[in-house]
PDB file of N, CA, C and O in Angstrom:
ATOM      1  N   MET A  23      -6.277  11.260  -7.047  1.00 90.00           N
ATOM      2  CA  MET A  23      -7.641  11.408  -7.075  1.00 90.00           C
ATOM      3  C   MET A  23      -8.400  10.490  -7.783  1.00 90.00           C
ATOM      4  O   MET A  23      -9.376   9.953  -7.443  1.00 90.00           O
ATOM      5  N   GLU A  24      -7.803  10.211  -9.034  1.00 93.00           N
ATOM      6  CA  GLU A  24      -8.524   9.482 -10.014  1.00 93.00           C
ATOM      7  C   GLU A  24      -8.646   7.894  -9.433  1.00 93.00           C
ATOM      8  O   GLU A  24      -9.603   7.277  -9.593  1.00 93.00           O
ATOM      9  N   GLN A  25      -7.557   7.466  -8.836  1.00 92.00           N
ATOM     10  CA  GLN A  25      -7.547   6.127  -8.243  1.00 92.00           C
ATOM     11  C   GLN A  25      -8.542   5.964  -7.232  1.00 92.00           C
ATOM     12  O   GLN A  25      -9.313   4.902  -7.112  1.00 92.00           O
ATOM     13  N   ILE A  26      -8.646   6.953  -6.279  1.00 90.00           N
ATOM     14  CA  ILE A  26      -9.609   6.825  -5.100  1.00 90.00           C
ATOM     15  C   ILE A  26     -10.975   6.950  -5.760  1.00 90.00           C
ATOM     16  O   ILE A  26     -11.830   6.145  -5.231  1.00 90.00           O
ATOM     17  N   ALA A  27     -11.221   7.793  -6.592  1.00 92.00           N
ATOM     18  CA  ALA A  27     -12.551   8.007  -7.254  1.00 92.00           C
ATOM     19  C   ALA A  27     -13.046   6.664  -7.839  1.00 92.00           C
ATOM     20  O   ALA A  27     -14.130   6.267  -7.646  1.00 92.00           O
ATOM     21  N   SER A  28     -12.169   5.974  -8.526  1.00 94.00           N
ATOM     22  CA  SER A  28     -12.482   4.853  -9.257  1.00 94.00           C
ATOM     23  C   SER A  28     -12.707   3.679  -8.271  1.00 94.00           C
ATOM     24  O   SER A  28     -13.610   2.821  -8.501  1.00 94.00           O
ATOM     25  N   GLN A  29     -12.074   3.724  -7.209  1.00 93.00           N
ATOM     26  CA  GLN A  29     -12.068   2.631  -6.076  1.00 93.00           C
ATOM     27  C   GLN A  29     -13.452   2.764  -5.561  1.00 93.00           C
ATOM     28  O   GLN A  29     -14.039   1.701  -5.136  1.00 93.00           O
ATOM     29  N   TYR A  30     -14.113   3.909  -5.436  1.00 92.00           N
ATOM     30  CA  TYR A  30     -15.282   4.025  -4.792  1.00 92.00           C
ATOM     31  C   TYR A  30     -16.425   4.279  -5.825  1.00 92.00           C
ATOM     32  O   TYR A  30     -17.568   4.683  -5.479  1.00 92.00           O
ATOM     33  N   ASN A  31     -16.122   3.879  -7.030  1.00 95.00           N
ATOM     34  CA  ASN A  31     -17.031   4.049  -8.170  1.00 95.00           C
ATOM     35  C   ASN A  31     -17.751   5.562  -8.297  1.00 95.00           C
ATOM     36  O   ASN A  31     -19.055   5.666  -8.350  1.00 95.00           O
ATOM     37  N   LEU A  32     -16.907   6.517  -8.052  1.00 94.00           N
ATOM     38  CA  LEU A  32     -17.259   7.901  -8.265  1.00 94.00           C
ATOM     39  C   LEU A  32     -16.415   8.529  -9.363  1.00 94.00           C
ATOM     40  O   LEU A  32     -15.399   8.129  -9.715  1.00 94.00           O
ATOM     41  N   SER A  33     -16.982   9.599  -9.876  1.00 95.00           N
ATOM     42  CA  SER A  33     -16.140  10.407 -10.938  1.00 95.00           C
ATOM     43  C   SER A  33     -15.307  11.277 -10.012  1.00 95.00           C
ATOM     44  O   SER A  33     -15.471  11.578  -8.775  1.00 95.00           O
ATOM     45  N   VAL A  34     -14.180  11.798 -10.605  1.00 94.00           N
ATOM     46  CA  VAL A  34     -13.338  12.663 -10.059  1.00 94.00           C
ATOM     47  C   VAL A  34     -14.083  13.920  -9.700  1.00 94.00           C
ATOM     48  O   VAL A  34     -13.925  14.490  -8.500  1.00 94.00           O
ATOM     49  N   ARG A  35     -15.031  14.421 -10.418  1.00 94.00           N
ATOM     50  CA  ARG A  35     -15.745  15.601 -10.156  1.00 94.00           C
ATOM     51  C   ARG A  35     -16.571  15.410  -8.833  1.00 94.00           C
ATOM     52  O   ARG A  35     -16.591  16.254  -8.025  1.00 94.00           O
ATOM     53  N   ASN A  36     -17.227  14.356  -8.785  1.00 94.00           N
ATOM     54  CA  ASN A  36     -18.110  13.874  -7.598  1.00 94.00           C
ATOM     55  C   ASN A  36     -17.278  13.841  -6.308  1.00 94.00           C
ATOM     56  O   ASN A  36     -17.649  14.441  -5.336  1.00 94.00           O
ATOM     57  N   LEU A  37     -16.116  13.171  -6.340  1.00 93.00           N
ATOM     58  CA  LEU A  37     -15.158  12.990  -5.290  1.00 93.00           C
ATOM     59  C   LEU A  37     -14.787  14.405  -4.770  1.00 93.00           C
ATOM     60  O   LEU A  37     -14.735  14.697  -3.646  1.00 93.00           O
ATOM     61  N   SER A  38     -14.367  15.222  -5.829  1.00 91.00           N
ATOM     62  CA  SER A  38     -13.827  16.539  -5.423  1.00 91.00           C
ATOM     63  C   SER A  38     -14.917  17.374  -4.926  1.00 91.00           C
ATOM     64  O   SER A  38     -14.773  18.135  -3.876  1.00 91.00           O
ATOM     65  N   ARG A  39     -16.218  17.266  -5.298  1.00 91.00           N
ATOM     66  CA  ARG A  39     -17.264  18.001  -4.786  1.00 91.00           C
ATOM     67  C   ARG A  39     -17.507  17.499  -3.307  1.00 91.00           C
ATOM     68  O   ARG A  39     -17.834  18.381  -2.423  1.00 91.00           O
ATOM     69  N   LEU A  40     -17.462  16.211  -3.063  1.00 91.00           N
ATOM     70  CA  LEU A  40     -17.531  15.790  -1.618  1.00 91.00           C
ATOM     71  C   LEU A  40     -16.582  16.363  -0.706  1.00 91.00           C
ATOM     72  O   LEU A  40     -16.789  16.740   0.477  1.00 91.00           O
ATOM     73  N   PHE A  41     -15.205  16.537  -1.213  1.00 90.00           N
ATOM     74  CA  PHE A  41     -14.258  17.065  -0.179  1.00 90.00           C
ATOM     75  C   PHE A  41     -14.559  18.484  -0.163  1.00 90.00           C
ATOM     76  O   PHE A  41     -14.339  19.006   0.993  1.00 90.00           O
ATOM     77  N   ASN A  42     -15.034  19.242  -1.147  1.00 89.00           N
ATOM     78  CA  ASN A  42     -15.204  20.661  -1.157  1.00 89.00           C
ATOM     79  C   ASN A  42     -16.334  20.963  -0.142  1.00 89.00           C
ATOM     80  O   ASN A  42     -16.188  21.866   0.700  1.00 89.00           O
ATOM     81  N   THR A  43     -17.484  20.170  -0.227  1.00 93.00           N
ATOM     82  CA  THR A  43     -18.499  20.399   0.706  1.00 93.00           C
ATOM     83  C   THR A  43     -18.163  20.017   2.242  1.00 93.00           C
ATOM     84  O   THR A  43     -18.792  20.686   3.038  1.00 93.00           O
ATOM     85  N   SER A  44     -17.215  19.313   2.380  1.00 91.00           N
ATOM     86  CA  SER A  44     -16.853  18.867   3.833  1.00 91.00           C
ATOM     87  C   SER A  44     -15.837  19.803   4.342  1.00 91.00           C
ATOM     88  O   SER A  44     -15.499  19.921   5.470  1.00 91.00           O
ATOM     89  N   GLY A  45     -15.359  20.716   3.467  1.00 91.00           N
ATOM     90  CA  GLY A  45     -14.367  21.744   3.911  1.00 91.00           C
ATOM     91  C   GLY A  45     -12.899  21.300   3.952  1.00 91.00           C
ATOM     92  O   GLY A  45     -12.059  21.916   4.571  1.00 91.00           O
ATOM     93  N   ILE A  46     -12.626  20.032   3.496  1.00 88.00           N
ATOM     94  CA  ILE A  46     -11.327  19.444   3.545  1.00 88.00           C
ATOM     95  C   ILE A  46     -10.840  19.370   2.214  1.00 88.00           C
ATOM     96  O   ILE A  46     -11.426  18.937   1.175  1.00 88.00           O
ATOM     97  N   HIS A  47      -9.563  19.906   2.038  1.00 89.00           N
ATOM     98  CA  HIS A  47      -8.919  19.808   0.735  1.00 89.00           C
ATOM     99  C   HIS A  47      -8.397  18.335   0.521  1.00 89.00           C
ATOM    100  O   HIS A  47      -7.743  17.786   1.562  1.00 89.00           O
ATOM    101  N   PHE A  48      -8.528  17.797  -0.627  1.00 90.00           N
ATOM    102  CA  PHE A  48      -7.925  16.474  -1.000  1.00 90.00           C
ATOM    103  C   PHE A  48      -6.497  16.363  -0.551  1.00 90.00           C
ATOM    104  O   PHE A  48      -6.119  15.339   0.121  1.00 90.00           O
ATOM    105  N   SER A  49      -5.649  17.307  -0.869  1.00 90.00           N
ATOM    106  CA  SER A  49      -4.181  17.197  -0.482  1.00 90.00           C
ATOM    107  C   SER A  49      -4.051  17.109   0.903  1.00 90.00           C
ATOM    108  O   SER A  49      -3.157  16.436   1.408  1.00 90.00           O
ATOM    109  N   SER A  50      -4.727  17.799   1.706  1.00 92.00           N
ATOM    110  CA  SER A  50      -4.636  17.788   3.140  1.00 92.00           C
ATOM    111  C   SER A  50      -5.056  16.466   3.702  1.00 92.00           C
ATOM    112  O   SER A  50      -4.393  16.025   4.590  1.00 92.00           O
ATOM    113  N   TYR A  51      -6.163  15.909   3.180  1.00 92.00           N
ATOM    114  CA  TYR A  51      -6.549  14.567   3.618  1.00 92.00           C
ATOM    115  C   TYR A  51      -5.330  13.536   3.310  1.00 92.00           C
ATOM    116  O   TYR A  51      -5.055  12.832   4.179  1.00 92.00           O
ATOM    117  N   VAL A  52      -4.859  13.561   2.129  1.00 93.00           N
ATOM    118  CA  VAL A  52      -3.753  12.618   1.733  1.00 93.00           C
ATOM    119  C   VAL A  52      -2.546  12.815   2.685  1.00 93.00           C
ATOM    120  O   VAL A  52      -1.918  11.916   3.208  1.00 93.00           O
ATOM    121  N   ASN A  53      -2.266  14.078   2.940  1.00 95.00           N
ATOM    122  CA  ASN A  53      -0.979  14.426   3.713  1.00 95.00           C
ATOM    123  C   ASN A  53      -1.309  13.817   5.191  1.00 95.00           C
ATOM    124  O   ASN A  53      -0.409  13.276   5.826  1.00 95.00           O
ATOM    125  N   HIS A  54      -2.423  13.930   5.719  1.00 95.00           N
ATOM    126  CA  HIS A  54      -2.806  13.459   7.052  1.00 95.00           C
ATOM    127  C   HIS A  54      -2.710  11.857   6.985  1.00 95.00           C
ATOM    128  O   HIS A  54      -2.050  11.278   8.057  1.00 95.00           O
ATOM    129  N   LEU A  55      -3.077  11.225   5.983  1.00 95.00           N
ATOM    130  CA  LEU A  55      -2.951   9.753   5.943  1.00 95.00           C
ATOM    131  C   LEU A  55      -1.438   9.398   5.835  1.00 95.00           C
ATOM    132  O   LEU A  55      -1.052   8.522   6.617  1.00 95.00           O
ATOM    133  N   ARG A  56      -0.655   9.996   5.064  1.00 96.00           N
ATOM    134  CA  ARG A  56       0.741   9.847   4.924  1.00 96.00           C
ATOM    135  C   ARG A  56       1.393  10.034   6.272  1.00 96.00           C
ATOM    136  O   ARG A  56       2.351   9.269   6.629  1.00 96.00           O
ATOM    137  N   ILE A  57       1.144  11.055   6.975  1.00 97.00           N
ATOM    138  CA  ILE A  57       1.749  11.452   8.196  1.00 97.00           C
ATOM    139  C   ILE A  57       1.427  10.455   9.329  1.00 97.00           C
ATOM    140  O   ILE A  57       2.314  10.015  10.102  1.00 97.00           O
ATOM    141  N   THR A  58       0.102   9.944   9.376  1.00 97.00           N
ATOM    142  CA  THR A  58      -0.296   9.010  10.164  1.00 97.00           C
ATOM    143  C   THR A  58       0.467   7.638   9.960  1.00 97.00           C
ATOM    144  O   THR A  58       1.028   7.056  10.916  1.00 97.00           O
ATOM    145  N   ARG A  59       0.691   7.258   8.663  1.00 97.00           N
ATOM    146  CA  ARG A  59       1.431   6.057   8.416  1.00 97.00           C
ATOM    147  C   ARG A  59       2.893   6.249   8.812  1.00 97.00           C
ATOM    148  O   ARG A  59       3.546   5.373   9.301  1.00 97.00           O
ATOM    149  N   ALA A  60       3.441   7.487   8.581  1.00 97.00           N
ATOM    150  CA  ALA A  60       4.802   7.726   8.899  1.00 97.00           C
ATOM    151  C   ALA A  60       5.096   7.749  10.415  1.00 97.00           C
ATOM    152  O   ALA A  60       6.158   7.150  10.878  1.00 97.00           O
ATOM    153  N   ILE A  61       4.105   8.128  11.217  1.00 96.00           N
ATOM    154  CA  ILE A  61       4.241   7.971  12.676  1.00 96.00           C
ATOM    155  C   ILE A  61       4.318   6.466  13.073  1.00 96.00           C
ATOM    156  O   ILE A  61       5.141   6.142  13.846  1.00 96.00           O
ATOM    157  N   GLU A  62       3.455   5.663  12.430  1.00 95.00           N
ATOM    158  CA  GLU A  62       3.546   4.313  12.642  1.00 95.00           C
ATOM    159  C   GLU A  62       4.995   3.707  12.339  1.00 95.00           C
ATOM    160  O   GLU A  62       5.532   2.912  13.100  1.00 95.00           O
ATOM    161  N   LEU A  63       5.482   4.026  11.199  1.00 95.00           N
ATOM    162  CA  LEU A  63       6.833   3.430  10.772  1.00 95.00           C
ATOM    163  C   LEU A  63       7.858   4.082  11.661  1.00 95.00           C
ATOM    164  O   LEU A  63       8.878   3.432  12.005  1.00 95.00           O
ATOM    165  N   LEU A  64       7.783   5.296  12.012  1.00 94.00           N
ATOM    166  CA  LEU A  64       8.879   5.952  12.932  1.00 94.00           C
ATOM    167  C   LEU A  64       8.853   5.333  14.269  1.00 94.00           C
ATOM    168  O   LEU A  64       9.935   5.152  14.884  1.00 94.00           O
ATOM    169  N   THR A  65       7.766   4.950  14.754  1.00 92.00           N
ATOM    170  CA  THR A  65       7.571   4.420  16.125  1.00 92.00           C
ATOM    171  C   THR A  65       8.044   2.970  16.226  1.00 92.00           C
ATOM    172  O   THR A  65       8.535   2.485  17.252  1.00 92.00           O
ATOM    173  N   ASP A  66       8.061   2.331  15.040  1.00 89.00           N
ATOM    174  CA  ASP A  66       8.591   0.960  14.993  1.00 89.00           C
ATOM    175  C   ASP A  66      10.209   0.986  15.206  1.00 89.00           C
ATOM    176  O   ASP A  66      10.813  -0.051  15.737  1.00 89.00           O
ATOM    177  N   GLY A  67      10.813   2.048  14.836  1.00 81.00           N
ATOM    178  CA  GLY A  67      12.238   2.376  15.036  1.00 81.00           C
ATOM    179  C   GLY A  67      13.099   1.587  14.064  1.00 81.00           C
ATOM    180  O   GLY A  67      14.334   1.598  14.192  1.00 81.00           O
ATOM    181  N   ASP A  68      12.604   0.892  13.076  1.00 87.00           N
ATOM    182  CA  ASP A  68      13.319   0.070  12.156  1.00 87.00           C
ATOM    183  C   ASP A  68      13.759   1.096  10.859  1.00 87.00           C
ATOM    184  O   ASP A  68      14.557   0.573  10.023  1.00 87.00           O
ATOM    185  N   ASN A  69      13.182   2.232  10.699  1.00 90.00           N
ATOM    186  CA  ASN A  69      13.367   3.065   9.572  1.00 90.00           C
ATOM    187  C   ASN A  69      13.898   4.459   9.955  1.00 90.00           C
ATOM    188  O   ASN A  69      13.615   4.992  11.059  1.00 90.00           O
ATOM    189  N   THR A  70      14.768   4.967   8.984  1.00 93.00           N
ATOM    190  CA  THR A  70      15.177   6.300   9.285  1.00 93.00           C
ATOM    191  C   THR A  70      14.150   7.216   8.864  1.00 93.00           C
ATOM    192  O   THR A  70      13.221   6.945   8.139  1.00 93.00           O
ATOM    193  N   VAL A  71      14.289   8.588   9.285  1.00 95.00           N
ATOM    194  CA  VAL A  71      13.297   9.510   8.715  1.00 95.00           C
ATOM    195  C   VAL A  71      13.300   9.578   7.190  1.00 95.00           C
ATOM    196  O   VAL A  71      12.229   9.663   6.541  1.00 95.00           O
ATOM    197  N   GLN A  72      14.470   9.491   6.600  1.00 96.00           N
ATOM    198  CA  GLN A  72      14.425   9.622   5.171  1.00 96.00           C
ATOM    199  C   GLN A  72      13.918   8.392   4.505  1.00 96.00           C
ATOM    200  O   GLN A  72      13.063   8.488   3.525  1.00 96.00           O
ATOM    201  N   GLU A  73      14.049   7.171   5.056  1.00 96.00           N
ATOM    202  CA  GLU A  73      13.402   5.932   4.462  1.00 96.00           C
ATOM    203  C   GLU A  73      11.830   6.148   4.704  1.00 96.00           C
ATOM    204  O   GLU A  73      11.139   5.817   3.751  1.00 96.00           O
ATOM    205  N   VAL A  74      11.406   6.634   5.728  1.00 97.00           N
ATOM    206  CA  VAL A  74      10.070   6.744   6.117  1.00 97.00           C
ATOM    207  C   VAL A  74       9.397   7.747   4.966  1.00 97.00           C
ATOM    208  O   VAL A  74       8.271   7.553   4.466  1.00 97.00           O
ATOM    209  N   ALA A  75      10.100   8.809   4.797  1.00 97.00           N
ATOM    210  CA  ALA A  75       9.587   9.976   3.941  1.00 97.00           C
ATOM    211  C   ALA A  75       9.298   9.330   2.506  1.00 97.00           C
ATOM    212  O   ALA A  75       8.298   9.534   1.908  1.00 97.00           O
ATOM    213  N   TYR A  76      10.135   8.483   2.022  1.00 97.00           N
ATOM    214  CA  TYR A  76      10.017   7.791   0.643  1.00 97.00           C
ATOM    215  C   TYR A  76       8.910   6.780   0.736  1.00 97.00           C
ATOM    216  O   TYR A  76       8.155   6.603  -0.189  1.00 97.00           O
ATOM    217  N   LYS A  77       8.852   6.026   1.793  1.00 96.00           N
ATOM    218  CA  LYS A  77       7.832   5.016   1.873  1.00 96.00           C
ATOM    219  C   LYS A  77       6.448   5.553   1.991  1.00 96.00           C
ATOM    220  O   LYS A  77       5.582   4.788   1.514  1.00 96.00           O
ATOM    221  N   VAL A  78       6.227   6.648   2.503  1.00 97.00           N
ATOM    222  CA  VAL A  78       4.925   7.221   2.551  1.00 97.00           C
ATOM    223  C   VAL A  78       4.670   8.086   1.402  1.00 97.00           C
ATOM    224  O   VAL A  78       3.518   8.734   1.381  1.00 97.00           O
ATOM    225  N   GLY A  79       5.483   8.277   0.496  1.00 96.00           N
ATOM    226  CA  GLY A  79       5.215   8.954  -0.840  1.00 96.00           C
ATOM    227  C   GLY A  79       5.648  10.369  -0.998  1.00 96.00           C
ATOM    228  O   GLY A  79       5.225  10.980  -1.959  1.00 96.00           O
ATOM    229  N   PHE A  80       6.697  10.739  -0.240  1.00 97.00           N
ATOM    230  CA  PHE A  80       7.179  12.015  -0.513  1.00 97.00           C
ATOM    231  C   PHE A  80       8.461  11.964  -1.292  1.00 97.00           C
ATOM    232  O   PHE A  80       9.220  11.096  -1.191  1.00 97.00           O
ATOM    233  N   ASN A  81       8.645  12.884  -2.099  1.00 96.00           N
ATOM    234  CA  ASN A  81       9.728  12.929  -3.170  1.00 96.00           C
ATOM    235  C   ASN A  81      11.063  13.342  -2.393  1.00 96.00           C
ATOM    236  O   ASN A  81      12.016  12.968  -2.920  1.00 96.00           O
ATOM    237  N   THR A  82      11.012  14.194  -1.522  1.00 96.00           N
ATOM    238  CA  THR A  82      12.221  14.554  -0.731  1.00 96.00           C
ATOM    239  C   THR A  82      12.021  14.557   0.788  1.00 96.00           C
ATOM    240  O   THR A  82      10.800  14.794   1.332  1.00 96.00           O
ATOM    241  N   PRO A  83      13.060  14.335   1.530  1.00 95.00           N
ATOM    242  CA  PRO A  83      12.985  14.439   2.973  1.00 95.00           C
ATOM    243  C   PRO A  83      12.606  15.678   3.392  1.00 95.00           C
ATOM    244  O   PRO A  83      11.734  15.886   4.552  1.00 95.00           O
ATOM    245  N   ASN A  84      13.020  16.813   2.793  1.00 96.00           N
ATOM    246  CA  ASN A  84      12.774  18.100   3.235  1.00 96.00           C
ATOM    247  C   ASN A  84      11.242  18.424   3.052  1.00 96.00           C
ATOM    248  O   ASN A  84      10.711  19.048   4.050  1.00 96.00           O
ATOM    249  N   ASN A  85      10.550  18.054   2.136  1.00 97.00           N
ATOM    250  CA  ASN A  85       9.161  18.235   1.923  1.00 97.00           C
ATOM    251  C   ASN A  85       8.466  17.470   2.997  1.00 97.00           C
ATOM    252  O   ASN A  85       7.375  17.865   3.607  1.00 97.00           O
ATOM    253  N   PHE A  86       8.873  16.111   3.247  1.00 98.00           N
ATOM    254  CA  PHE A  86       8.250  15.291   4.378  1.00 98.00           C
ATOM    255  C   PHE A  86       8.489  16.055   5.663  1.00 98.00           C
ATOM    256  O   PHE A  86       7.315  16.157   6.370  1.00 98.00           O
ATOM    257  N   ASN A  87       9.577  16.594   5.913  1.00 97.00           N
ATOM    258  CA  ASN A  87       9.700  17.263   7.302  1.00 97.00           C
ATOM    259  C   ASN A  87       8.789  18.488   7.365  1.00 97.00           C
ATOM    260  O   ASN A  87       8.240  18.759   8.461  1.00 97.00           O
ATOM    261  N   ARG A  88       8.664  19.296   6.364  1.00 97.00           N
ATOM    262  CA  ARG A  88       7.790  20.411   6.223  1.00 97.00           C
ATOM    263  C   ARG A  88       6.328  20.094   6.490  1.00 97.00           C
ATOM    264  O   ARG A  88       5.708  20.615   7.387  1.00 97.00           O
ATOM    265  N   VAL A  89       5.876  19.044   5.816  1.00 97.00           N
ATOM    266  CA  VAL A  89       4.446  18.643   5.963  1.00 97.00           C
ATOM    267  C   VAL A  89       4.260  17.970   7.246  1.00 97.00           C
ATOM    268  O   VAL A  89       3.280  18.175   8.040  1.00 97.00           O
ATOM    269  N   PHE A  90       5.184  17.127   7.725  1.00 97.00           N
ATOM    270  CA  PHE A  90       5.182  16.537   9.132  1.00 97.00           C
ATOM    271  C   PHE A  90       4.921  17.566  10.138  1.00 97.00           C
ATOM    272  O   PHE A  90       4.052  17.521  11.101  1.00 97.00           O
ATOM    273  N   LYS A  91       5.728  18.678  10.075  1.00 97.00           N
ATOM    274  CA  LYS A  91       5.635  19.740  11.095  1.00 97.00           C
ATOM    275  C   LYS A  91       4.321  20.573  10.947  1.00 97.00           C
ATOM    276  O   LYS A  91       3.679  20.901  11.901  1.00 97.00           O
ATOM    277  N   GLN A  92       3.776  20.763   9.743  1.00 96.00           N
ATOM    278  CA  GLN A  92       2.398  21.298   9.576  1.00 96.00           C
ATOM    279  C   GLN A  92       1.392  20.546  10.222  1.00 96.00           C
ATOM    280  O   GLN A  92       0.332  21.124  10.780  1.00 96.00           O
ATOM    281  N   VAL A  93       1.389  19.168  10.088  1.00 95.00           N
ATOM    282  CA  VAL A  93       0.314  18.262  10.648  1.00 95.00           C
ATOM    283  C   VAL A  93       0.424  18.123  12.096  1.00 95.00           C
ATOM    284  O   VAL A  93      -0.533  18.095  12.716  1.00 95.00           O
ATOM    285  N   THR A  94       1.642  17.897  12.577  1.00 96.00           N
ATOM    286  CA  THR A  94       1.804  17.536  14.021  1.00 96.00           C
ATOM    287  C   THR A  94       2.346  18.577  14.921  1.00 96.00           C
ATOM    288  O   THR A  94       2.220  18.624  16.170  1.00 96.00           O
ATOM    289  N   GLY A  95       2.851  19.746  14.363  1.00 96.00           N
ATOM    290  CA  GLY A  95       3.311  20.906  15.159  1.00 96.00           C
ATOM    291  C   GLY A  95       4.789  20.685  15.561  1.00 96.00           C
ATOM    292  O   GLY A  95       5.475  21.428  16.182  1.00 96.00           O
ATOM    293  N   LYS A  96       5.438  19.372  15.139  1.00 95.00           N
ATOM    294  CA  LYS A  96       6.852  19.115  15.531  1.00 95.00           C
ATOM    295  C   LYS A  96       7.409  18.429  14.363  1.00 95.00           C
ATOM    296  O   LYS A  96       6.854  17.902  13.491  1.00 95.00           O
ATOM    297  N   SER A  97       8.883  18.545  14.438  1.00 95.00           N
ATOM    298  CA  SER A  97       9.668  17.885  13.427  1.00 95.00           C
ATOM    299  C   SER A  97       9.610  16.365  13.672  1.00 95.00           C
ATOM    300  O   SER A  97       9.205  15.986  14.794  1.00 95.00           O
ATOM    301  N   PRO A  98       9.751  15.516  12.723  1.00 95.00           N
ATOM    302  CA  PRO A  98       9.757  13.949  12.968  1.00 95.00           C
ATOM    303  C   PRO A  98      10.719  13.621  14.111  1.00 95.00           C
ATOM    304  O   PRO A  98      10.313  12.881  14.976  1.00 95.00           O
ATOM    305  N   LYS A  99      11.967  14.174  14.199  1.00 92.00           N
ATOM    306  CA  LYS A  99      12.808  13.736  15.225  1.00 92.00           C
ATOM    307  C   LYS A  99      12.319  14.159  16.595  1.00 92.00           C
ATOM    308  O   LYS A  99      12.424  13.465  17.647  1.00 92.00           O
ATOM    309  N   THR A 100      11.743  15.402  16.743  1.00 93.00           N
ATOM    310  CA  THR A 100      11.250  15.944  17.952  1.00 93.00           C
ATOM    311  C   THR A 100      10.028  15.083  18.331  1.00 93.00           C
ATOM    312  O   THR A 100       9.871  14.773  19.565  1.00 93.00           O
ATOM    313  N   TYR A 101       9.275  14.749  17.480  1.00 91.00           N
ATOM    314  CA  TYR A 101       8.054  13.926  17.717  1.00 91.00           C
ATOM    315  C   TYR A 101       8.428  12.606  18.320  1.00 91.00           C
ATOM    316  O   TYR A 101       7.884  12.146  19.315  1.00 91.00           O
ATOM    317  N   ILE A 102       9.402  11.955  17.641  1.00 88.00           N
ATOM    318  CA  ILE A 102       9.656  10.690  18.093  1.00 88.00           C
ATOM    319  C   ILE A 102      10.430  10.626  19.441  1.00 88.00           C
ATOM    320  O   ILE A 102      10.201   9.892  20.352  1.00 88.00           O
ATOM    321  N   LYS A 103      11.279  11.806  19.833  1.00 87.00           N
ATOM    322  CA  LYS A 103      11.867  11.872  21.081  1.00 87.00           C
ATOM    323  C   LYS A 103      10.798  12.008  22.174  1.00 87.00           C
ATOM    324  O   LYS A 103      11.060  11.535  23.285  1.00 87.00           O
ATOM    325  N   GLY A 104       9.665  12.616  21.840  1.00 85.00           N
ATOM    326  CA  GLY A 104       8.586  12.855  22.821  1.00 85.00           C
ATOM    327  C   GLY A 104       7.681  11.678  23.066  1.00 85.00           C
ATOM    328  O   GLY A 104       6.935  11.616  24.111  1.00 85.00           O
ATOM    329  N   ILE A 105       7.972  10.532  22.412  1.00 77.00           N
ATOM    330  CA  ILE A 105       7.105   9.333  22.446  1.00 77.00           C
ATOM    331  C   ILE A 105       7.826   8.484  23.547  1.00 77.00           C
ATOM    332  O   ILE A 105       8.935   8.320  23.804  1.00 77.00           O
TER     333      ILE A 105
END
């Protein structure tokens, strides 16, 4: 949050306030960005699910799979098969 706040010349408090008034949690926003990027990488077909998990900033593939399913409603493998 500090990096994004400084990038837009905001304090962390002001950025946090903006997210709170919009009804979006900062962590949810970041997870949506990560999963969107993960979908791009997975559809390229050059990376495994594990590689993508690390590339988009998750510490473990299990955590990536859990968040991916929360955001898309499907596991990464099921999502890719449906494309």
